[in-house]
Amino acid sequence: MNYAEYIWIDGVEPTPGIRSKTRVLNLGGKKPEISDFPLWGFDGSSTSQAAGNDSDCELVPVSIYPDPIRGEGHYLVLCEVYTSIGKIHPSNTRAILRQVLSAGAEAEKPWVGFEQEYTLFKDGRPLGFPENGEPAPQGPYYCGAGAARAYGRDIVELHAKWCLEAGLTYFGLNAEVMPGQWEFQIGYRGNDSDEKGLLAMSDHIWIGRWLLERAAENYGVEVSFHNKPWKGDWNGAGMHTNFSTASTRSKTKGTAAIARSIKNLSTCHNQHIAVYGAGLDERLTGAHETCSIHEFRSGDGDRGASIRIPLTVKQKGYGYFEDRRPGANADPYQVSARLAVTVCELEEKLLEAGETKPQKRGRRKAA
Ligand code: MG
């Protein structure tokens, strides 16, 4: 028999969380396909996705990964949420990203990579913070090693191992600026076989977040994706987003395409901020390597800008740009969809829910 861990994103506002439950299946010893995993219901009234008197919601499997926790033959099953009558649930932002891709973005072959920062907490304080007061000011902790600089590395290493075993496009990790703060990256590693599209990379962030929660759970440690996990002179936590299209990656058209992308981005700063995470004003202050939330600025190699063009890209004349605005608690589906609409010059209405038809799957038999 095989364990299948069905994973989905809940409807909690303003920042959705991630849920999962386990189903035992008989996959018959073969390598399964997505259609081998049945639709499954859940109680939406407990996840802010339905009212109590009409609480059934539906999980539609969309992507499967080897389960690194339970081991061989067991699977993580990422699901989209549908209503009991088979309609896309309003919380299902993945469906919106699919809609944006199929309505024109896909033709531009967009790639995305995320730098997911997070903070580990124990007893209400970041790991590495003393019981009273605060640790020495930030400076030595970023990429630091040693018992007075790096806190929680066992969790971080376990998470890295699990992400690789699950087949995620896991790029790397580093200790961040504040004690107990770390980052992992999802995105293109230079291998032709790597997945790098918007849907897959956003999926990998959500699965990566779930694996992180599970790794930290083993140590009795809490994961925070808060944008400003500790007030004061400490860095916030972001999800820098590296974005490119076939045009920006073109050796002949790259520089012009990047300039055009940035011009487009400059015209809808507020619309981007609206989907870049709750409480973003606490992080985008203009200090701590950020640009003020009230300002849009791009710059070459500038970590105080909204959009940074890496110096290597500037020199080569093609590649990607980095949107430094998304917060650690942003939804990668929404960030990807928003960027694709702006950069690929698509219609705004694609970002509204409800356009995409349900995926072709057999309806779930009455449970
Ligand atoms: Mg970072």
Short mmCIF file of N, CA and C in Angstrom, two decimals, residues 161-286:
data_model
loop_
_atom_site.label_atom_id
_atom_site.label_comp_id
_atom_site.label_asym_id
_atom_site.label_seq_id
_atom_site.Cartn_x
_atom_site.Cartn_y
_atom_site.Cartn_z
N LYS A 161 17.63 18.38 2.14
CA LYS A 161 17.68 16.98 1.73
C LYS A 161 16.31 16.53 1.23
N TRP A 162 15.29 16.88 1.97
CA TRP A 162 13.93 16.49 1.57
C TRP A 162 13.53 17.15 0.25
N CYS A 163 13.85 18.42 0.06
CA CYS A 163 13.48 19.11 -1.18
C CYS A 163 14.12 18.41 -2.39
N LEU A 164 15.40 18.01 -2.23
CA LEU A 164 16.08 17.34 -3.34
C LEU A 164 15.47 15.97 -3.59
N GLU A 165 15.17 15.26 -2.51
CA GLU A 165 14.58 13.91 -2.68
C GLU A 165 13.18 13.98 -3.28
N ALA A 166 12.49 15.12 -3.05
CA ALA A 166 11.15 15.29 -3.64
C ALA A 166 11.23 15.71 -5.10
N GLY A 167 12.45 15.98 -5.57
CA GLY A 167 12.62 16.36 -6.98
C GLY A 167 12.35 17.82 -7.27
N LEU A 168 12.35 18.66 -6.23
CA LEU A 168 12.14 20.08 -6.46
C LEU A 168 13.36 20.70 -7.13
N THR A 169 13.14 21.78 -7.87
CA THR A 169 14.27 22.52 -8.45
C THR A 169 14.83 23.42 -7.35
N TYR A 170 15.48 22.77 -6.41
CA TYR A 170 16.02 23.45 -5.23
C TYR A 170 17.41 23.95 -5.59
N PHE A 171 17.61 25.25 -5.51
CA PHE A 171 18.83 25.87 -6.01
C PHE A 171 19.90 25.94 -4.93
N GLY A 172 19.51 26.29 -3.70
CA GLY A 172 20.49 26.43 -2.64
C GLY A 172 19.89 27.07 -1.41
N LEU A 173 20.75 27.40 -0.46
CA LEU A 173 20.28 27.99 0.80
C LEU A 173 21.37 28.87 1.38
N ASN A 174 20.97 29.76 2.28
CA ASN A 174 21.94 30.52 3.08
C ASN A 174 21.32 31.02 4.37
N ALA A 175 22.19 31.23 5.36
CA ALA A 175 21.76 31.90 6.58
C ALA A 175 21.54 33.37 6.24
N GLU A 176 20.50 33.96 6.82
CA GLU A 176 20.16 35.35 6.48
C GLU A 176 20.67 36.35 7.54
N VAL A 177 20.24 37.60 7.36
CA VAL A 177 20.84 38.71 8.09
C VAL A 177 20.50 38.71 9.59
N MET A 178 19.29 38.26 9.91
CA MET A 178 18.87 38.22 11.32
C MET A 178 19.11 36.82 11.87
N PRO A 179 19.47 36.70 13.15
CA PRO A 179 19.63 35.34 13.71
C PRO A 179 18.33 34.55 13.55
N GLY A 180 18.45 33.27 13.23
CA GLY A 180 17.28 32.41 13.07
C GLY A 180 16.60 32.57 11.72
N GLN A 181 17.13 33.48 10.90
CA GLN A 181 16.53 33.73 9.58
C GLN A 181 17.36 33.04 8.51
N TRP A 182 16.67 32.36 7.59
CA TRP A 182 17.32 31.60 6.53
C TRP A 182 16.61 31.85 5.21
N GLU A 183 17.21 31.33 4.16
CA GLU A 183 16.60 31.43 2.83
C GLU A 183 16.85 30.14 2.08
N PHE A 184 15.85 29.71 1.31
CA PHE A 184 16.12 28.69 0.29
C PHE A 184 15.62 29.21 -1.04
N GLN A 185 16.26 28.74 -2.09
CA GLN A 185 15.89 29.22 -3.42
C GLN A 185 15.33 28.07 -4.26
N ILE A 186 14.34 28.42 -5.06
CA ILE A 186 13.76 27.51 -6.05
C ILE A 186 13.94 28.17 -7.40
N GLY A 187 14.57 27.48 -8.33
CA GLY A 187 14.72 28.07 -9.67
C GLY A 187 15.81 27.40 -10.47
N TYR A 188 15.85 27.78 -11.72
CA TYR A 188 16.73 27.19 -12.74
C TYR A 188 18.18 27.08 -12.27
N ARG A 189 18.72 25.87 -12.37
CA ARG A 189 20.10 25.63 -11.91
C ARG A 189 21.07 25.48 -13.08
N GLY A 190 20.59 25.77 -14.29
CA GLY A 190 21.48 25.68 -15.45
C GLY A 190 21.43 24.34 -16.14
N ASN A 191 20.59 23.43 -15.63
CA ASN A 191 20.45 22.12 -16.29
C ASN A 191 19.27 22.16 -17.24
N ASP A 192 19.50 21.66 -18.46
CA ASP A 192 18.41 21.66 -19.43
C ASP A 192 17.18 20.92 -18.91
N SER A 193 17.41 19.89 -18.10
CA SER A 193 16.29 19.07 -17.65
C SER A 193 15.51 19.72 -16.50
N ASP A 194 16.04 20.81 -15.92
CA ASP A 194 15.32 21.46 -14.82
C ASP A 194 14.00 22.04 -15.30
N GLU A 195 12.97 21.88 -14.49
CA GLU A 195 11.75 22.64 -14.74
C GLU A 195 12.04 24.09 -14.36
N LYS A 196 11.43 25.04 -15.06
CA LYS A 196 11.71 26.44 -14.75
C LYS A 196 10.52 27.36 -15.03
N GLY A 197 9.41 26.78 -15.47
CA GLY A 197 8.21 27.57 -15.77
C GLY A 197 7.53 28.08 -14.52
N LEU A 198 6.59 29.00 -14.72
CA LEU A 198 5.95 29.68 -13.59
C LEU A 198 5.12 28.73 -12.72
N LEU A 199 4.39 27.83 -13.38
CA LEU A 199 3.53 26.93 -12.61
C LEU A 199 4.38 25.97 -11.76
N ALA A 200 5.37 25.35 -12.38
CA ALA A 200 6.19 24.38 -11.66
C ALA A 200 6.97 25.04 -10.53
N MET A 201 7.56 26.20 -10.78
CA MET A 201 8.37 26.84 -9.73
C MET A 201 7.49 27.31 -8.57
N SER A 202 6.29 27.79 -8.89
CA SER A 202 5.39 28.21 -7.82
C SER A 202 4.93 26.99 -7.01
N ASP A 203 4.64 25.89 -7.72
CA ASP A 203 4.30 24.65 -7.02
C ASP A 203 5.45 24.25 -6.08
N HIS A 204 6.68 24.37 -6.58
CA HIS A 204 7.82 23.93 -5.79
C HIS A 204 7.99 24.79 -4.53
N ILE A 205 7.66 26.08 -4.63
CA ILE A 205 7.72 26.92 -3.42
C ILE A 205 6.72 26.42 -2.38
N TRP A 206 5.50 26.12 -2.82
CA TRP A 206 4.50 25.65 -1.84
C TRP A 206 4.89 24.31 -1.24
N ILE A 207 5.39 23.39 -2.07
CA ILE A 207 5.83 22.10 -1.53
C ILE A 207 7.04 22.31 -0.63
N GLY A 208 7.93 23.22 -1.02
CA GLY A 208 9.10 23.55 -0.20
C GLY A 208 8.69 24.12 1.15
N ARG A 209 7.69 24.98 1.16
CA ARG A 209 7.19 25.54 2.42
C ARG A 209 6.61 24.43 3.31
N TRP A 210 5.86 23.52 2.68
CA TRP A 210 5.26 22.45 3.47
C TRP A 210 6.35 21.54 4.08
N LEU A 211 7.35 21.22 3.27
CA LEU A 211 8.45 20.38 3.78
C LEU A 211 9.20 21.10 4.90
N LEU A 212 9.31 22.42 4.80
CA LEU A 212 9.97 23.19 5.84
C LEU A 212 9.18 23.13 7.15
N GLU A 213 7.88 23.29 7.03
CA GLU A 213 7.03 23.19 8.23
C GLU A 213 7.21 21.82 8.88
N ARG A 214 7.27 20.77 8.06
CA ARG A 214 7.40 19.41 8.58
C ARG A 214 8.78 19.18 9.21
N ALA A 215 9.81 19.73 8.59
CA ALA A 215 11.16 19.56 9.15
C ALA A 215 11.25 20.27 10.50
N ALA A 216 10.73 21.49 10.57
CA ALA A 216 10.79 22.26 11.82
C ALA A 216 9.93 21.62 12.91
N GLU A 217 8.81 21.03 12.48
CA GLU A 217 7.92 20.33 13.42
C GLU A 217 8.69 19.24 14.18
N ASN A 218 9.58 18.56 13.49
CA ASN A 218 10.38 17.50 14.14
C ASN A 218 11.22 18.04 15.29
N TYR A 219 11.53 19.32 15.25
CA TYR A 219 12.39 19.93 16.27
C TYR A 219 11.59 20.83 17.23
N GLY A 220 10.26 20.81 17.12
CA GLY A 220 9.44 21.66 17.98
C GLY A 220 9.66 23.15 17.71
N VAL A 221 10.01 23.46 16.47
CA VAL A 221 10.30 24.85 16.09
C VAL A 221 9.23 25.32 15.11
N GLU A 222 8.90 26.60 15.22
CA GLU A 222 7.86 27.18 14.37
C GLU A 222 8.50 27.95 13.22
N VAL A 223 7.89 27.87 12.04
CA VAL A 223 8.38 28.63 10.88
C VAL A 223 7.51 29.86 10.73
N SER A 224 8.13 31.02 10.60
CA SER A 224 7.38 32.25 10.32
C SER A 224 7.75 32.75 8.93
N PHE A 225 6.69 33.06 8.13
CA PHE A 225 6.91 33.71 6.84
C PHE A 225 6.53 35.19 6.93
N HIS A 226 6.46 35.70 8.16
CA HIS A 226 6.09 37.10 8.36
C HIS A 226 7.11 38.01 7.67
N ASN A 227 6.58 39.10 7.09
CA ASN A 227 7.46 40.04 6.39
C ASN A 227 8.41 40.79 7.32
N LYS A 228 7.97 41.01 8.55
CA LYS A 228 8.80 41.72 9.52
C LYS A 228 8.67 40.94 10.83
N PRO A 229 9.37 39.82 10.90
CA PRO A 229 9.14 38.91 12.04
C PRO A 229 9.57 39.49 13.40
N TRP A 230 10.46 40.45 13.39
CA TRP A 230 10.88 41.05 14.65
C TRP A 230 11.06 42.56 14.44
N LYS A 231 10.34 43.33 15.22
CA LYS A 231 10.40 44.78 15.02
C LYS A 231 11.75 45.33 15.47
N GLY A 232 12.13 46.47 14.92
CA GLY A 232 13.39 47.09 15.30
C GLY A 232 14.39 47.03 14.17
N ASP A 233 15.65 47.16 14.53
CA ASP A 233 16.69 47.27 13.51
C ASP A 233 17.13 45.89 13.02
N TRP A 234 16.17 45.15 12.51
CA TRP A 234 16.41 43.80 11.98
C TRP A 234 15.80 43.70 10.59
N ASN A 235 16.47 42.99 9.70
CA ASN A 235 15.93 42.83 8.34
C ASN A 235 14.59 42.12 8.36
N GLY A 236 13.73 42.50 7.45
CA GLY A 236 12.50 41.74 7.23
C GLY A 236 12.81 40.49 6.41
N ALA A 237 11.74 39.78 6.02
CA ALA A 237 11.91 38.55 5.24
C ALA A 237 11.13 38.69 3.93
N GLY A 238 11.80 38.46 2.84
CA GLY A 238 11.18 38.65 1.53
C GLY A 238 11.15 37.39 0.70
N MET A 239 10.64 37.53 -0.50
CA MET A 239 10.72 36.45 -1.48
C MET A 239 11.10 37.09 -2.82
N HIS A 240 12.36 37.52 -2.91
CA HIS A 240 12.85 38.12 -4.14
C HIS A 240 12.53 37.18 -5.31
N THR A 241 12.06 37.78 -6.39
CA THR A 241 11.55 36.99 -7.51
C THR A 241 12.31 37.34 -8.78
N ASN A 242 12.98 36.35 -9.33
CA ASN A 242 13.79 36.54 -10.54
C ASN A 242 12.98 36.08 -11.74
N PHE A 243 12.84 36.96 -12.72
CA PHE A 243 11.89 36.73 -13.80
C PHE A 243 12.54 36.98 -15.14
N SER A 244 12.18 36.15 -16.11
CA SER A 244 12.68 36.36 -17.47
C SER A 244 11.67 35.83 -18.47
N THR A 245 11.82 36.28 -19.70
CA THR A 245 11.01 35.74 -20.80
C THR A 245 11.98 35.41 -21.94
N ALA A 246 11.43 34.77 -22.98
CA ALA A 246 12.28 34.47 -24.14
C ALA A 246 12.92 35.76 -24.67
N SER A 247 12.19 36.88 -24.60
CA SER A 247 12.73 38.14 -25.12
C SER A 247 13.86 38.68 -24.24
N THR A 248 13.67 38.65 -22.91
CA THR A 248 14.74 39.19 -22.05
C THR A 248 15.98 38.30 -22.09
N ARG A 249 15.78 37.02 -22.45
CA ARG A 249 16.92 36.09 -22.53
C ARG A 249 17.56 36.09 -23.92
N SER A 250 17.01 36.87 -24.83
CA SER A 250 17.53 36.89 -26.20
C SER A 250 18.81 37.71 -26.28
N LYS A 251 19.83 37.17 -26.91
CA LYS A 251 21.12 37.87 -26.99
C LYS A 251 21.00 39.16 -27.79
N THR A 252 20.05 39.21 -28.72
CA THR A 252 19.93 40.42 -29.55
C THR A 252 18.92 41.42 -28.98
N LYS A 253 17.85 40.90 -28.34
CA LYS A 253 16.77 41.80 -27.91
C LYS A 253 16.74 42.02 -26.40
N GLY A 254 17.63 41.32 -25.66
CA GLY A 254 17.52 41.26 -24.21
C GLY A 254 17.46 42.61 -23.51
N THR A 255 18.44 43.48 -23.80
CA THR A 255 18.50 44.77 -23.09
C THR A 255 17.23 45.58 -23.32
N ALA A 256 16.76 45.61 -24.54
CA ALA A 256 15.55 46.38 -24.86
C ALA A 256 14.32 45.76 -24.19
N ALA A 257 14.27 44.42 -24.16
CA ALA A 257 13.12 43.74 -23.56
C ALA A 257 13.08 43.96 -22.04
N ILE A 258 14.25 43.97 -21.41
CA ILE A 258 14.30 44.22 -19.97
C ILE A 258 13.86 45.65 -19.68
N ALA A 259 14.32 46.60 -20.50
CA ALA A 259 13.93 48.00 -20.31
C ALA A 259 12.42 48.17 -20.48
N ARG A 260 11.86 47.49 -21.46
CA ARG A 260 10.42 47.58 -21.69
C ARG A 260 9.65 46.96 -20.52
N SER A 261 10.14 45.84 -20.01
CA SER A 261 9.50 45.19 -18.85
C SER A 261 9.47 46.16 -17.67
N ILE A 262 10.58 46.82 -17.43
CA ILE A 262 10.67 47.71 -16.27
C ILE A 262 9.76 48.93 -16.47
N LYS A 263 9.68 49.41 -17.70
CA LYS A 263 8.76 50.52 -17.97
C LYS A 263 7.32 50.08 -17.67
N ASN A 264 6.96 48.89 -18.14
CA ASN A 264 5.61 48.37 -17.85
C ASN A 264 5.39 48.24 -16.34
N LEU A 265 6.40 47.72 -15.65
CA LEU A 265 6.26 47.53 -14.19
C LEU A 265 6.09 48.87 -13.48
N SER A 266 6.71 49.91 -14.01
CA SER A 266 6.65 51.22 -13.35
C SER A 266 5.25 51.81 -13.39
N THR A 267 4.43 51.32 -14.33
CA THR A 267 3.08 51.89 -14.47
C THR A 267 2.05 51.22 -13.56
N CYS A 268 2.41 50.10 -12.93
CA CYS A 268 1.40 49.42 -12.09
C CYS A 268 2.01 48.92 -10.78
N HIS A 269 2.81 49.77 -10.17
CA HIS A 269 3.47 49.43 -8.90
C HIS A 269 2.44 49.02 -7.83
N ASN A 270 1.38 49.81 -7.70
CA ASN A 270 0.41 49.53 -6.63
C ASN A 270 -0.33 48.21 -6.84
N GLN A 271 -0.62 47.89 -8.10
CA GLN A 271 -1.29 46.61 -8.38
C GLN A 271 -0.39 45.42 -8.00
N HIS A 272 0.92 45.60 -8.18
CA HIS A 272 1.84 44.54 -7.77
C HIS A 272 1.93 44.44 -6.25
N ILE A 273 2.07 45.59 -5.60
CA ILE A 273 2.16 45.60 -4.13
C ILE A 273 0.94 44.90 -3.52
N ALA A 274 -0.23 45.07 -4.17
CA ALA A 274 -1.47 44.51 -3.63
C ALA A 274 -1.43 42.98 -3.52
N VAL A 275 -0.61 42.32 -4.34
CA VAL A 275 -0.57 40.85 -4.27
C VAL A 275 0.82 40.33 -3.85
N TYR A 276 1.62 41.20 -3.28
CA TYR A 276 2.99 40.80 -2.91
C TYR A 276 3.13 40.47 -1.42
N GLY A 277 2.00 40.28 -0.73
CA GLY A 277 2.08 39.81 0.66
C GLY A 277 1.48 40.80 1.63
N ALA A 278 0.90 40.27 2.71
CA ALA A 278 0.26 41.10 3.73
C ALA A 278 1.31 41.79 4.59
N GLY A 279 0.99 43.03 4.97
CA GLY A 279 1.89 43.75 5.88
C GLY A 279 3.21 44.15 5.25
N LEU A 280 3.19 44.33 3.94
CA LEU A 280 4.43 44.60 3.22
C LEU A 280 5.03 45.96 3.59
N ASP A 281 4.16 46.88 4.06
CA ASP A 281 4.65 48.21 4.43
C ASP A 281 5.63 48.14 5.61
N GLU A 282 5.52 47.09 6.42
CA GLU A 282 6.47 46.96 7.54
C GLU A 282 7.87 46.59 7.06
N ARG A 283 7.92 45.94 5.90
CA ARG A 283 9.22 45.51 5.37
C ARG A 283 9.80 46.49 4.36
N LEU A 284 8.95 47.00 3.46
CA LEU A 284 9.45 47.91 2.42
C LEU A 284 9.47 49.34 2.95
N THR A 285 10.50 49.63 3.74
CA THR A 285 10.58 50.92 4.42
C THR A 285 11.59 51.85 3.77
N GLY A 286 12.40 51.31 2.88
CA GLY A 286 13.51 52.10 2.34
C GLY A 286 14.81 51.79 3.08
#
